[in-house]
Amino acid sequence: MDKVAAYTLINVKIGKTKDVIEALKNIEEIKNIAATTGIYDIIIRVEAEDHKHLFEVLNKVHQIDGIERTTTHVIEVEVP
Amino acid sequence: MAVILVQKKTIFYALIFTASILNSIIALLDVLSSARILDPITLTVYIFWAGLIVQTIGIIILYLPTKRGKLGKLIDPAFEGLYIPRKKGLVYIILASLASVLNTVFYFQVASIGDPSTLLPLAQFTTVYLLVIDAILQKDKPTIIETSSVIIITIGAFLAAITTEKMDLITALLALGPMNIMSTIYIYLLKRISSTVEDNRKIDSISLRYWLIFYMTLQITPFYLISCPYEITQILHEFVSSFLILSVDMGLTFLAMIMYIRALSMGKMSIVNALVSLSAIFGIGVSFIGSWLFPNYVQIPVYNFFVIITKTFGAILVVLGVFLLLLSETSTYILLKIDQKRAKELLEELSKVNGIETVSAVVGEFDIIAKLNIRSLAKAYDILIKRLARLKGIEEIFIVSILKEWEKI
């Protein structure tokens, strides 16, 4: 079990939130999508097999039209 | 392959909704069984035996491989095969099964009143006790919305339980006292177990249910065999002849319990239980169907106009209370920058704050990402201002409220 999980914080162009969420829903490794208010517009949780796989998934995310900026935080430890 | 994404709330409520429908069917089967086997202790023993057999078969089926791993994984993603609990988990399971044995005996005593639509609402008083426990033991003050919806649901369930037949004071007291107190203890322990982490994994709901039945059977069987006035052959004969109904009953209970335990690990226990009280409404329908199918066992009282009106009002109140709860829930991400020297302690301290679902230590712009489940903004104030701000080592806090959430099942 060497799976890698990460939170990716996303900022989107105004008016594009819905399209971006629809596109994110099509990526299988994204286990949770939250539309948010505050300094970020969308927060997703990605679960990948390893770091290489995570890179590929994030690459897919970056291709989505309407995403302005992403910041990924790989999870080191999680409780509970 | 198509990806199914469902809103997280939807999973939670779908689990509970299905469990409630199953519960009302189970209540009908319980009434039928208690009409067949009159002694509540005998019935409890038989039903546990049947349960152990059915669940052993069930577990074997859940081991079957599918494309995405074991079949059981579809029901509970945490299922990795039958987990054998040790230490703390084991102690909780043994205590929980003891509470459940006692609850079951009282339950069958009450079930002999012969009307599922009365039996189910009576079982819902557990919700009130749970709210009190939530408040006292977890030091988690229920919000006004929680309190008022639980009261609405309880009054509703009480009205829906009104019947004209065979209901006496002793049965009612038995239901409100020992039966509900035992199930409160049982559910409280279940909640503790479902959040216990052993060997770096949570005990999955399937294994948990299996061991519960296992220990319940282990506890009551010797006691029964010693005190029982019948011959062994007589017991076996009676058990075999009623095996079919008991095994269907326990098979459905197994499914309902797994869903219920999963829901418990996702939400607060008084809320989960309040929602399960929906079964009180389904129970009215099941009562009618039951009395039509098995007129000798299920009493369908000739309800007069006022009883029907009262029952309907009760049912409406239950639904209303449930919706009140549904509409008042929000989650928030808390992004923290911290003093790295305190990272380990902070992780620990944060995970103990009420309402915090997960705490993750991350690498990046922030150091910790925590997810908080709350029922009102006033609650967020309590948690953020009173609890988080007091923790040493937090340098910056960013709050990101979740407007809508989707989660994969």
Short mmCIF file of C-alpha atoms in Angstrom, two decimals:
data_model
loop_
_atom_site.label_atom_id
_atom_site.label_comp_id
_atom_site.label_asym_id
_atom_site.label_seq_id
_atom_site.Cartn_x
_atom_site.Cartn_y
_atom_site.Cartn_z
CA MET A 1 0.00 0.00 0.00
CA ASP A 2 2.18 2.82 -1.24
CA LYS A 3 -0.66 4.89 -2.56
CA VAL A 4 -0.21 8.63 -2.80
CA ALA A 5 -2.99 11.03 -1.88
CA ALA A 6 -2.96 14.77 -2.44
CA TYR A 7 -5.14 17.83 -2.14
CA THR A 8 -5.08 20.14 -5.13
CA LEU A 9 -6.29 23.68 -4.54
CA ILE A 10 -7.61 25.24 -7.73
CA ASN A 11 -8.39 28.76 -8.90
CA VAL A 12 -10.61 29.04 -11.96
CA LYS A 13 -11.47 31.83 -14.41
CA ILE A 14 -14.71 33.60 -13.49
CA GLY A 15 -17.75 31.79 -14.86
CA LYS A 16 -15.86 28.58 -15.60
CA THR A 17 -16.43 26.75 -12.28
CA LYS A 18 -19.24 24.55 -13.57
CA ASP A 19 -17.34 23.46 -16.70
CA VAL A 20 -14.20 22.72 -14.71
CA ILE A 21 -16.13 20.61 -12.17
CA GLU A 22 -17.77 18.64 -14.98
CA ALA A 23 -14.34 17.98 -16.50
CA LEU A 24 -12.87 16.97 -13.12
CA LYS A 25 -15.69 14.47 -12.59
CA ASN A 26 -14.38 12.54 -15.61
CA ILE A 27 -10.98 11.87 -14.04
CA GLU A 28 -11.20 8.59 -12.21
CA GLU A 29 -8.42 9.21 -9.67
CA ILE A 30 -10.19 12.27 -8.25
CA LYS A 31 -12.05 10.91 -5.25
CA ASN A 32 -13.59 14.11 -3.95
CA ILE A 33 -14.47 17.45 -5.49
CA ALA A 34 -15.58 20.45 -3.44
CA ALA A 35 -16.72 23.78 -4.84
CA THR A 36 -15.57 26.33 -2.28
CA THR A 37 -15.62 29.98 -1.31
CA GLY A 38 -12.53 31.81 -0.09
CA ILE A 39 -9.03 31.99 -1.48
CA TYR A 40 -9.62 28.92 -3.68
CA ASP A 41 -12.55 28.01 -5.92
CA ILE A 42 -12.28 24.23 -6.04
CA ILE A 43 -10.49 21.73 -3.79
CA ILE A 44 -10.01 18.18 -5.06
CA ARG A 45 -8.61 15.06 -3.46
CA VAL A 46 -6.57 12.82 -5.73
CA GLU A 47 -5.64 9.23 -4.92
CA ALA A 48 -2.94 7.72 -7.16
CA GLU A 49 -0.86 4.53 -7.21
CA ASP A 50 2.49 6.33 -6.89
CA HIS A 51 4.13 9.69 -7.54
CA LYS A 52 4.45 9.07 -11.28
CA HIS A 53 0.76 8.25 -11.49
CA LEU A 54 -0.05 11.37 -9.46
CA PHE A 55 1.97 13.44 -11.92
CA GLU A 56 -0.03 12.00 -14.83
CA VAL A 57 -3.33 12.74 -13.10
CA LEU A 58 -2.30 16.32 -12.32
CA ASN A 59 -1.21 16.71 -15.91
CA LYS A 60 -4.74 15.78 -16.96
CA VAL A 61 -6.09 18.36 -14.54
CA HIS A 62 -3.83 21.04 -16.01
CA GLN A 63 -5.25 20.39 -19.50
CA ILE A 64 -8.73 21.44 -18.37
CA ASP A 65 -9.79 24.70 -19.94
CA GLY A 66 -10.73 27.38 -17.42
CA ILE A 67 -8.24 26.45 -14.69
CA GLU A 68 -6.07 29.43 -13.85
CA ARG A 69 -3.75 28.09 -11.16
CA THR A 70 -3.33 24.92 -9.12
CA THR A 71 -1.37 24.21 -5.95
CA THR A 72 -0.90 20.56 -5.02
CA HIS A 73 -0.24 19.39 -1.48
CA VAL A 74 0.85 15.76 -1.18
CA ILE A 75 -0.42 14.19 2.04
CA GLU A 76 2.32 12.77 4.27
CA VAL A 77 0.30 11.67 7.27
CA GLU A 78 -3.42 11.62 7.90
CA VAL A 79 -5.53 11.17 11.03
CA PRO A 80 -7.75 9.39 11.67
CA MET B 1 -15.41 3.05 -17.83
CA ALA B 2 -18.08 5.40 -16.60
CA VAL B 3 -17.26 7.17 -13.40
CA ILE B 4 -20.01 7.54 -10.88
CA LEU B 5 -19.68 10.63 -8.79
CA VAL B 6 -22.31 11.22 -6.23
CA GLN B 7 -22.61 14.04 -3.79
CA LYS B 8 -21.26 12.92 -0.45
CA LYS B 9 -24.49 13.73 1.33
CA THR B 10 -26.32 11.57 -1.20
CA ILE B 11 -24.25 8.51 -0.23
CA PHE B 12 -24.87 9.14 3.43
CA TYR B 13 -28.61 9.56 3.03
CA ALA B 14 -28.94 6.73 0.48
CA LEU B 15 -27.33 4.36 2.98
CA ILE B 16 -29.70 5.42 5.72
CA PHE B 17 -32.79 5.42 3.50
CA THR B 18 -32.12 1.87 2.32
CA ALA B 19 -31.37 0.75 5.86
CA SER B 20 -34.71 2.20 7.04
CA ILE B 21 -36.72 0.39 4.37
CA LEU B 22 -34.95 -2.84 5.28
CA ASN B 23 -35.60 -2.13 8.97
CA SER B 24 -39.34 -1.88 8.46
CA ILE B 25 -39.39 -5.20 6.58
CA ILE B 26 -37.24 -6.70 9.34
CA ALA B 27 -39.71 -5.45 11.97
CA LEU B 28 -42.49 -7.31 10.17
CA LEU B 29 -40.42 -10.51 10.13
CA ASP B 30 -39.65 -9.98 13.84
CA VAL B 31 -43.34 -9.70 14.64
CA LEU B 32 -44.02 -12.85 12.63
CA SER B 33 -41.21 -14.70 14.43
CA SER B 34 -42.35 -13.62 17.86
CA ALA B 35 -45.81 -14.92 17.08
CA ARG B 36 -44.23 -18.28 16.23
CA ILE B 37 -41.76 -18.57 19.09
CA LEU B 38 -43.36 -17.07 22.16
CA ASP B 39 -40.46 -16.98 24.62
CA PRO B 40 -38.31 -13.89 23.88
CA ILE B 41 -35.07 -15.49 25.13
CA THR B 42 -35.56 -18.61 23.00
CA LEU B 43 -36.27 -16.41 19.99
CA THR B 44 -33.15 -14.32 20.66
CA VAL B 45 -30.99 -17.45 20.78
CA TYR B 46 -32.53 -18.89 17.61
CA ILE B 47 -32.17 -15.65 15.72
CA PHE B 48 -28.48 -15.36 16.64
CA TRP B 49 -27.82 -18.94 15.56
CA ALA B 50 -29.55 -18.29 12.26
CA GLY B 51 -27.64 -15.00 12.00
CA LEU B 52 -24.27 -16.65 12.49
CA ILE B 53 -25.03 -19.23 9.78
CA VAL B 54 -26.35 -16.65 7.31
CA GLN B 55 -23.45 -14.26 7.92
CA THR B 56 -20.81 -16.94 7.53
CA ILE B 57 -22.30 -17.73 4.11
CA GLY B 58 -22.56 -13.99 3.44
CA ILE B 59 -18.88 -13.39 4.26
CA ILE B 60 -17.84 -16.19 1.90
CA ILE B 61 -19.87 -14.58 -0.89
CA LEU B 62 -18.29 -11.19 -0.14
CA TYR B 63 -14.84 -12.74 -0.66
CA LEU B 64 -15.71 -13.45 -4.34
CA PRO B 65 -13.35 -11.58 -6.64
CA THR B 66 -14.64 -8.87 -8.98
CA LYS B 67 -12.87 -6.49 -11.33
CA ARG B 68 -12.34 -4.00 -8.51
CA GLY B 69 -11.24 -6.47 -5.85
CA LYS B 70 -13.37 -8.44 -3.43
CA LEU B 71 -17.17 -8.19 -3.78
CA GLY B 72 -17.39 -6.84 -0.23
CA LYS B 73 -15.46 -3.76 -1.34
CA LEU B 74 -18.51 -2.60 -3.28
CA ILE B 75 -20.50 -2.53 -0.05
CA ASP B 76 -17.75 -1.10 2.14
CA PRO B 77 -14.56 0.12 0.44
CA ALA B 78 -12.65 -0.56 3.69
CA PHE B 79 -13.33 -4.33 3.40
CA GLU B 80 -10.09 -6.27 2.93
CA GLY B 81 -11.32 -9.65 4.09
CA LEU B 82 -12.49 -10.62 7.56
CA TYR B 83 -10.52 -8.56 10.04
CA ILE B 84 -9.84 -10.07 13.44
CA PRO B 85 -10.01 -7.30 16.03
CA ARG B 86 -7.64 -7.19 18.99
CA LYS B 87 -7.06 -5.04 22.03
CA LYS B 88 -9.40 -2.03 22.31
CA GLY B 89 -11.52 -2.99 19.31
CA LEU B 90 -12.17 -6.43 20.78
CA VAL B 91 -13.18 -5.05 24.18
CA TYR B 92 -15.66 -2.65 22.58
CA ILE B 93 -17.11 -5.41 20.40
CA ILE B 94 -17.66 -7.72 23.38
CA LEU B 95 -19.33 -4.94 25.39
CA ALA B 96 -21.45 -3.89 22.40
CA SER B 97 -22.61 -7.45 21.80
CA LEU B 98 -23.62 -7.78 25.45
CA ALA B 99 -25.74 -4.62 25.20
CA SER B 100 -27.24 -5.93 21.98
CA VAL B 101 -28.16 -9.30 23.49
CA LEU B 102 -30.08 -7.55 26.27
CA ASN B 103 -31.68 -5.14 23.82
CA THR B 104 -32.79 -8.02 21.59
CA VAL B 105 -34.47 -9.90 24.45
CA PHE B 106 -36.47 -6.80 25.46
CA TYR B 107 -37.18 -6.04 21.84
CA PHE B 108 -38.81 -9.41 21.19
CA GLN B 109 -40.81 -9.03 24.36
CA VAL B 110 -42.17 -5.75 22.97
CA ALA B 111 -42.49 -7.21 19.44
CA SER B 112 -45.17 -9.58 20.70
CA ILE B 113 -47.63 -6.66 20.59
CA GLY B 114 -47.92 -7.71 16.97
CA ASP B 115 -47.92 -4.44 15.02
CA PRO B 116 -44.74 -3.26 13.25
CA SER B 117 -46.09 0.27 12.90
CA THR B 118 -46.12 0.54 16.70
CA LEU B 119 -42.93 -1.39 17.37
CA LEU B 120 -40.73 0.73 15.09
CA PRO B 121 -41.56 4.17 16.46
CA LEU B 122 -41.05 2.90 20.01
CA ALA B 123 -37.54 1.86 19.08
CA GLN B 124 -36.81 5.44 17.99
CA PHE B 125 -36.53 6.88 21.48
CA THR B 126 -32.91 5.84 21.34
CA THR B 127 -32.40 9.04 19.31
CA VAL B 128 -33.23 11.21 22.30
CA TYR B 129 -30.87 9.30 24.59
CA LEU B 130 -28.16 9.51 21.95
CA LEU B 131 -28.46 13.26 21.69
CA VAL B 132 -27.97 13.49 25.43
CA ILE B 133 -24.92 11.22 25.23
CA ASP B 134 -23.56 13.20 22.29
CA ALA B 135 -23.88 16.28 24.46
CA ILE B 136 -22.42 14.86 27.68
CA LEU B 137 -19.74 12.37 26.68
CA GLN B 138 -18.37 14.03 23.59
CA LYS B 139 -18.64 17.49 25.11
CA ASP B 140 -20.27 18.45 21.86
CA LYS B 141 -23.13 20.82 22.47
CA PRO B 142 -25.97 20.05 20.04
CA THR B 143 -27.03 23.08 18.04
CA ILE B 144 -30.53 24.52 18.24
CA ILE B 145 -31.32 22.98 14.88
CA GLU B 146 -30.14 19.55 15.98
CA THR B 147 -32.10 19.71 19.20
CA SER B 148 -35.29 20.96 17.61
CA SER B 149 -35.23 18.49 14.76
CA VAL B 150 -34.57 15.58 17.08
CA ILE B 151 -37.51 16.70 19.24
CA ILE B 152 -39.73 17.01 16.16
CA ILE B 153 -38.70 13.56 14.94
CA THR B 154 -39.27 12.00 18.35
CA ILE B 155 -42.70 13.53 18.83
CA GLY B 156 -43.52 12.42 15.30
CA ALA B 157 -42.37 8.89 15.98
CA PHE B 158 -44.39 8.83 19.19
CA LEU B 159 -47.57 9.94 17.43
CA ALA B 160 -46.96 7.43 14.65
CA ALA B 161 -46.66 4.70 17.28
CA ILE B 162 -50.16 5.28 18.60
CA THR B 163 -52.25 2.19 18.37
CA THR B 164 -55.55 1.00 19.71
CA GLU B 165 -54.62 -2.57 20.45
CA LYS B 166 -52.72 -4.54 23.05
CA MET B 167 -50.55 -1.67 24.19
CA ASP B 168 -50.19 -1.59 27.94
CA LEU B 169 -48.14 0.49 30.36
CA ILE B 170 -45.63 -2.25 31.12
CA THR B 171 -44.84 -2.85 27.44
CA ALA B 172 -44.45 0.89 26.89
CA LEU B 173 -42.14 1.25 29.90
CA LEU B 174 -40.16 -1.79 28.82
CA ALA B 175 -39.68 -0.19 25.42
CA LEU B 176 -38.77 3.27 26.72
CA GLY B 177 -36.55 2.00 29.52
CA PRO B 178 -34.39 -1.11 29.13
CA MET B 179 -34.90 -1.69 25.40
CA ASN B 180 -33.90 1.82 24.33
CA ILE B 181 -31.21 2.25 26.97
CA MET B 182 -29.51 -0.96 25.85
CA SER B 183 -29.67 0.06 22.21
CA THR B 184 -28.25 3.47 23.13
CA ILE B 185 -25.26 1.83 24.80
CA TYR B 186 -24.92 -0.49 21.82
CA ILE B 187 -24.93 2.33 19.27
CA TYR B 188 -22.55 4.43 21.34
CA LEU B 189 -20.07 1.55 21.43
CA LEU B 190 -20.54 0.93 17.69
CA LYS B 191 -19.63 4.53 17.02
CA ARG B 192 -16.52 4.16 19.17
CA ILE B 193 -15.55 1.00 17.32
CA SER B 194 -16.13 2.49 13.88
CA SER B 195 -13.64 5.24 14.67
CA THR B 196 -11.09 2.96 16.34
CA VAL B 197 -7.95 2.54 14.29
CA GLU B 198 -6.03 -0.72 14.72
CA ASP B 199 -3.02 -1.86 12.72
CA ASN B 200 -3.33 1.34 10.69
CA ARG B 201 -6.81 0.50 9.48
CA LYS B 202 -10.34 1.10 10.61
CA ILE B 203 -12.42 -1.96 11.38
CA ASP B 204 -14.68 -2.32 8.33
CA SER B 205 -18.43 -2.58 8.83
CA ILE B 206 -18.68 -6.11 7.44
CA SER B 207 -16.11 -7.60 9.83
CA LEU B 208 -17.57 -5.61 12.67
CA ARG B 209 -21.09 -6.95 12.15
CA TYR B 210 -19.77 -10.48 11.81
CA TRP B 211 -17.93 -10.39 15.12
CA LEU B 212 -20.85 -8.74 16.89
CA ILE B 213 -23.14 -11.63 15.99
CA PHE B 214 -20.37 -14.08 16.84
CA TYR B 215 -19.94 -12.73 20.37
CA MET B 216 -23.68 -12.27 20.92
CA THR B 217 -24.17 -15.96 20.14
CA LEU B 218 -21.22 -16.90 22.32
CA GLN B 219 -22.64 -14.93 25.26
CA ILE B 220 -26.24 -16.10 25.20
CA THR B 221 -25.95 -19.74 24.11
CA PRO B 222 -24.38 -21.26 27.27
CA PHE B 223 -26.77 -19.27 29.45
CA TYR B 224 -29.73 -20.50 27.45
CA LEU B 225 -28.68 -24.16 27.34
CA ILE B 226 -28.25 -24.23 31.13
CA SER B 227 -31.52 -22.52 31.97
CA CYS B 228 -33.62 -24.08 29.21
CA PRO B 229 -36.27 -26.58 30.27
CA TYR B 230 -36.41 -28.36 26.88
CA GLU B 231 -34.41 -31.26 25.46
CA ILE B 232 -31.62 -30.51 22.98
CA THR B 233 -33.41 -32.43 20.22
CA GLN B 234 -36.57 -30.48 20.84
CA ILE B 235 -34.64 -27.20 20.61
CA LEU B 236 -32.94 -28.23 17.39
CA HIS B 237 -36.21 -29.37 15.87
CA GLU B 238 -37.92 -26.09 16.63
CA PHE B 239 -34.91 -24.14 15.39
CA VAL B 240 -34.78 -26.00 12.07
CA SER B 241 -38.51 -25.61 11.48
CA SER B 242 -38.33 -21.83 11.86
CA PHE B 243 -34.94 -21.45 10.19
CA LEU B 244 -36.25 -20.02 6.92
CA ILE B 245 -37.98 -16.97 8.38
CA LEU B 246 -35.15 -16.36 10.87
CA SER B 247 -32.46 -16.54 8.23
CA VAL B 248 -34.28 -14.15 5.88
CA ASP B 249 -34.73 -11.83 8.86
CA MET B 250 -31.03 -11.98 9.77
CA GLY B 251 -29.85 -11.77 6.15
CA LEU B 252 -31.70 -8.48 5.75
CA THR B 253 -30.50 -7.33 9.19
CA PHE B 254 -26.92 -8.04 8.09
CA LEU B 255 -27.34 -5.78 5.04
CA ALA B 256 -29.14 -3.06 6.99
CA MET B 257 -26.52 -3.10 9.75
CA ILE B 258 -23.59 -2.81 7.33
CA MET B 259 -25.19 0.25 5.76
CA TYR B 260 -25.99 1.64 9.18
CA ILE B 261 -22.45 1.16 10.48
CA ARG B 262 -21.02 2.81 7.37
CA ALA B 263 -23.35 5.74 7.88
CA LEU B 264 -22.28 5.93 11.54
CA SER B 265 -18.66 6.31 10.50
CA MET B 266 -19.71 9.24 8.29
CA GLY B 267 -21.92 11.22 10.64
CA LYS B 268 -22.95 12.01 14.16
CA MET B 269 -24.77 9.18 15.90
CA SER B 270 -27.92 11.02 16.99
CA ILE B 271 -28.37 12.28 13.43
CA VAL B 272 -27.91 8.84 11.89
CA ASN B 273 -30.40 7.40 14.29
CA ALA B 274 -32.91 10.17 13.79
CA LEU B 275 -32.80 9.48 10.07
CA VAL B 276 -33.24 5.76 10.56
CA SER B 277 -36.50 6.63 12.29
CA LEU B 278 -37.86 7.04 8.78
CA SER B 279 -38.46 3.32 9.11
CA ALA B 280 -41.33 4.27 11.44
CA ILE B 281 -43.12 5.64 8.40
CA PHE B 282 -42.36 2.69 6.16
CA GLY B 283 -43.57 0.56 9.06
CA ILE B 284 -47.15 1.82 8.64
CA GLY B 285 -47.18 0.53 5.06
CA VAL B 286 -45.45 -2.71 5.99
CA SER B 287 -48.03 -3.26 8.76
CA PHE B 288 -50.85 -3.15 6.24
CA ILE B 289 -49.06 -5.41 3.76
CA GLY B 290 -48.20 -7.79 6.60
CA SER B 291 -51.72 -8.03 7.91
CA TRP B 292 -52.93 -8.75 4.40
CA LEU B 293 -50.34 -11.49 3.81
CA PHE B 294 -50.34 -13.02 7.30
CA PRO B 295 -53.69 -12.19 8.86
CA ASN B 296 -53.16 -14.68 11.71
CA TYR B 297 -49.95 -13.12 13.03
CA VAL B 298 -49.95 -9.42 12.27
CA GLN B 299 -52.63 -7.47 14.02
CA ILE B 300 -53.89 -4.81 11.83
CA PRO B 301 -55.95 -2.93 14.27
CA VAL B 302 -59.12 -1.51 12.85
CA TYR B 303 -57.80 2.00 13.07
CA ASN B 304 -60.43 4.59 13.59
CA PHE B 305 -60.30 7.93 11.88
CA PHE B 306 -58.47 9.73 14.70
CA VAL B 307 -55.75 7.12 14.99
CA ILE B 308 -55.13 7.30 11.25
CA ILE B 309 -54.95 11.11 11.39
CA THR B 310 -52.59 11.00 14.38
CA LYS B 311 -50.34 8.43 12.73
CA THR B 312 -50.22 10.52 9.55
CA PHE B 313 -49.35 13.68 11.50
CA GLY B 314 -46.62 11.76 13.27
CA ALA B 315 -45.23 10.56 9.97
CA ILE B 316 -45.24 14.10 8.54
CA LEU B 317 -43.38 15.40 11.59
CA VAL B 318 -40.72 12.72 11.22
CA VAL B 319 -40.14 13.63 7.57
CA LEU B 320 -40.10 17.33 8.41
CA GLY B 321 -37.53 16.84 11.17
CA VAL B 322 -35.34 14.79 8.86
CA PHE B 323 -35.42 17.51 6.19
CA LEU B 324 -34.54 20.13 8.75
CA LEU B 325 -31.40 18.15 9.52
CA LEU B 326 -30.66 17.57 5.84
CA LEU B 327 -30.66 21.22 4.94
CA SER B 328 -28.50 22.47 7.74
CA GLU B 329 -25.16 20.78 7.18
CA THR B 330 -21.95 22.29 5.84
CA SER B 331 -18.28 21.40 5.61
CA THR B 332 -15.22 23.59 5.60
CA TYR B 333 -11.58 23.12 4.72
CA ILE B 334 -9.13 24.71 7.12
CA LEU B 335 -5.70 25.43 5.63
CA LEU B 336 -2.97 26.00 8.20
CA LYS B 337 0.55 27.31 8.22
CA ILE B 338 2.32 26.13 11.33
CA ASP B 339 5.56 26.09 13.23
CA GLN B 340 7.07 22.82 11.94
CA LYS B 341 8.54 21.97 15.34
CA ARG B 342 5.02 21.49 16.64
CA ALA B 343 3.77 19.52 13.61
CA LYS B 344 3.36 16.15 15.31
CA GLU B 345 1.59 17.49 18.41
CA LEU B 346 -0.67 19.75 16.38
CA LEU B 347 -1.78 16.87 14.18
CA GLU B 348 -2.77 14.98 17.29
CA GLU B 349 -4.47 17.95 18.97
CA LEU B 350 -6.40 18.93 15.87
CA SER B 351 -7.76 15.43 15.35
CA LYS B 352 -9.34 15.66 18.80
CA VAL B 353 -11.28 18.85 18.03
CA ASN B 354 -14.98 18.06 17.66
CA GLY B 355 -16.30 18.20 14.14
CA ILE B 356 -12.91 17.66 12.51
CA GLU B 357 -13.29 14.82 10.06
CA THR B 358 -9.70 14.41 8.86
CA VAL B 359 -6.40 16.16 9.47
CA SER B 360 -3.67 15.78 6.86
CA ALA B 361 -0.05 16.85 7.16
CA VAL B 362 0.88 18.05 3.68
CA VAL B 363 3.84 19.41 1.76
CA GLY B 364 3.34 22.68 -0.09
CA GLU B 365 2.24 26.20 0.56
CA PHE B 366 0.33 25.04 3.64
CA ASP B 367 1.40 22.50 6.26
CA ILE B 368 -1.90 21.07 7.43
CA ILE B 369 -5.22 20.67 5.64
CA ALA B 370 -8.12 19.77 7.93
CA LYS B 371 -11.72 19.09 7.03
CA LEU B 372 -14.43 20.25 9.37
CA ASN B 373 -18.09 19.20 9.42
CA ILE B 374 -20.42 21.68 11.03
CA ARG B 375 -24.10 22.33 11.34
CA SER B 376 -24.09 26.10 11.78
CA LEU B 377 -21.77 29.06 11.50
CA ALA B 378 -22.06 29.66 15.22
CA LYS B 379 -20.53 26.22 15.67
CA ALA B 380 -17.68 27.20 13.35
CA TYR B 381 -17.09 30.22 15.58
CA ASP B 382 -16.89 27.95 18.62
CA ILE B 383 -14.43 25.62 16.97
CA LEU B 384 -12.25 28.19 15.25
CA ILE B 385 -12.12 30.92 17.84
CA LYS B 386 -12.30 28.89 21.01
CA ARG B 387 -10.40 25.75 20.09
CA LEU B 388 -8.03 26.31 17.17
CA ALA B 389 -6.83 29.76 18.15
CA ARG B 390 -5.69 28.38 21.48
CA LEU B 391 -3.46 25.70 20.01
CA LYS B 392 0.21 26.61 20.10
CA GLY B 393 2.21 26.66 16.88
CA ILE B 394 -0.47 27.76 14.41
CA GLU B 395 0.81 30.72 12.41
CA GLU B 396 -1.91 31.34 9.86
CA ILE B 397 -5.44 30.00 9.35
CA PHE B 398 -7.33 30.13 6.05
CA ILE B 399 -10.95 29.08 5.93
CA VAL B 400 -12.39 27.71 2.69
CA SER B 401 -16.10 26.90 3.00
CA ILE B 402 -17.48 24.11 0.86
CA LEU B 403 -20.54 25.09 -1.15
CA LYS B 404 -21.16 21.72 -2.72
CA GLU B 405 -19.30 18.43 -2.62
CA TRP B 406 -19.07 15.30 -4.77
CA GLU B 407 -17.51 12.04 -3.69
CA LYS B 408 -16.83 8.77 -5.43
CA ILE B 409 -18.51 5.66 -4.08
#
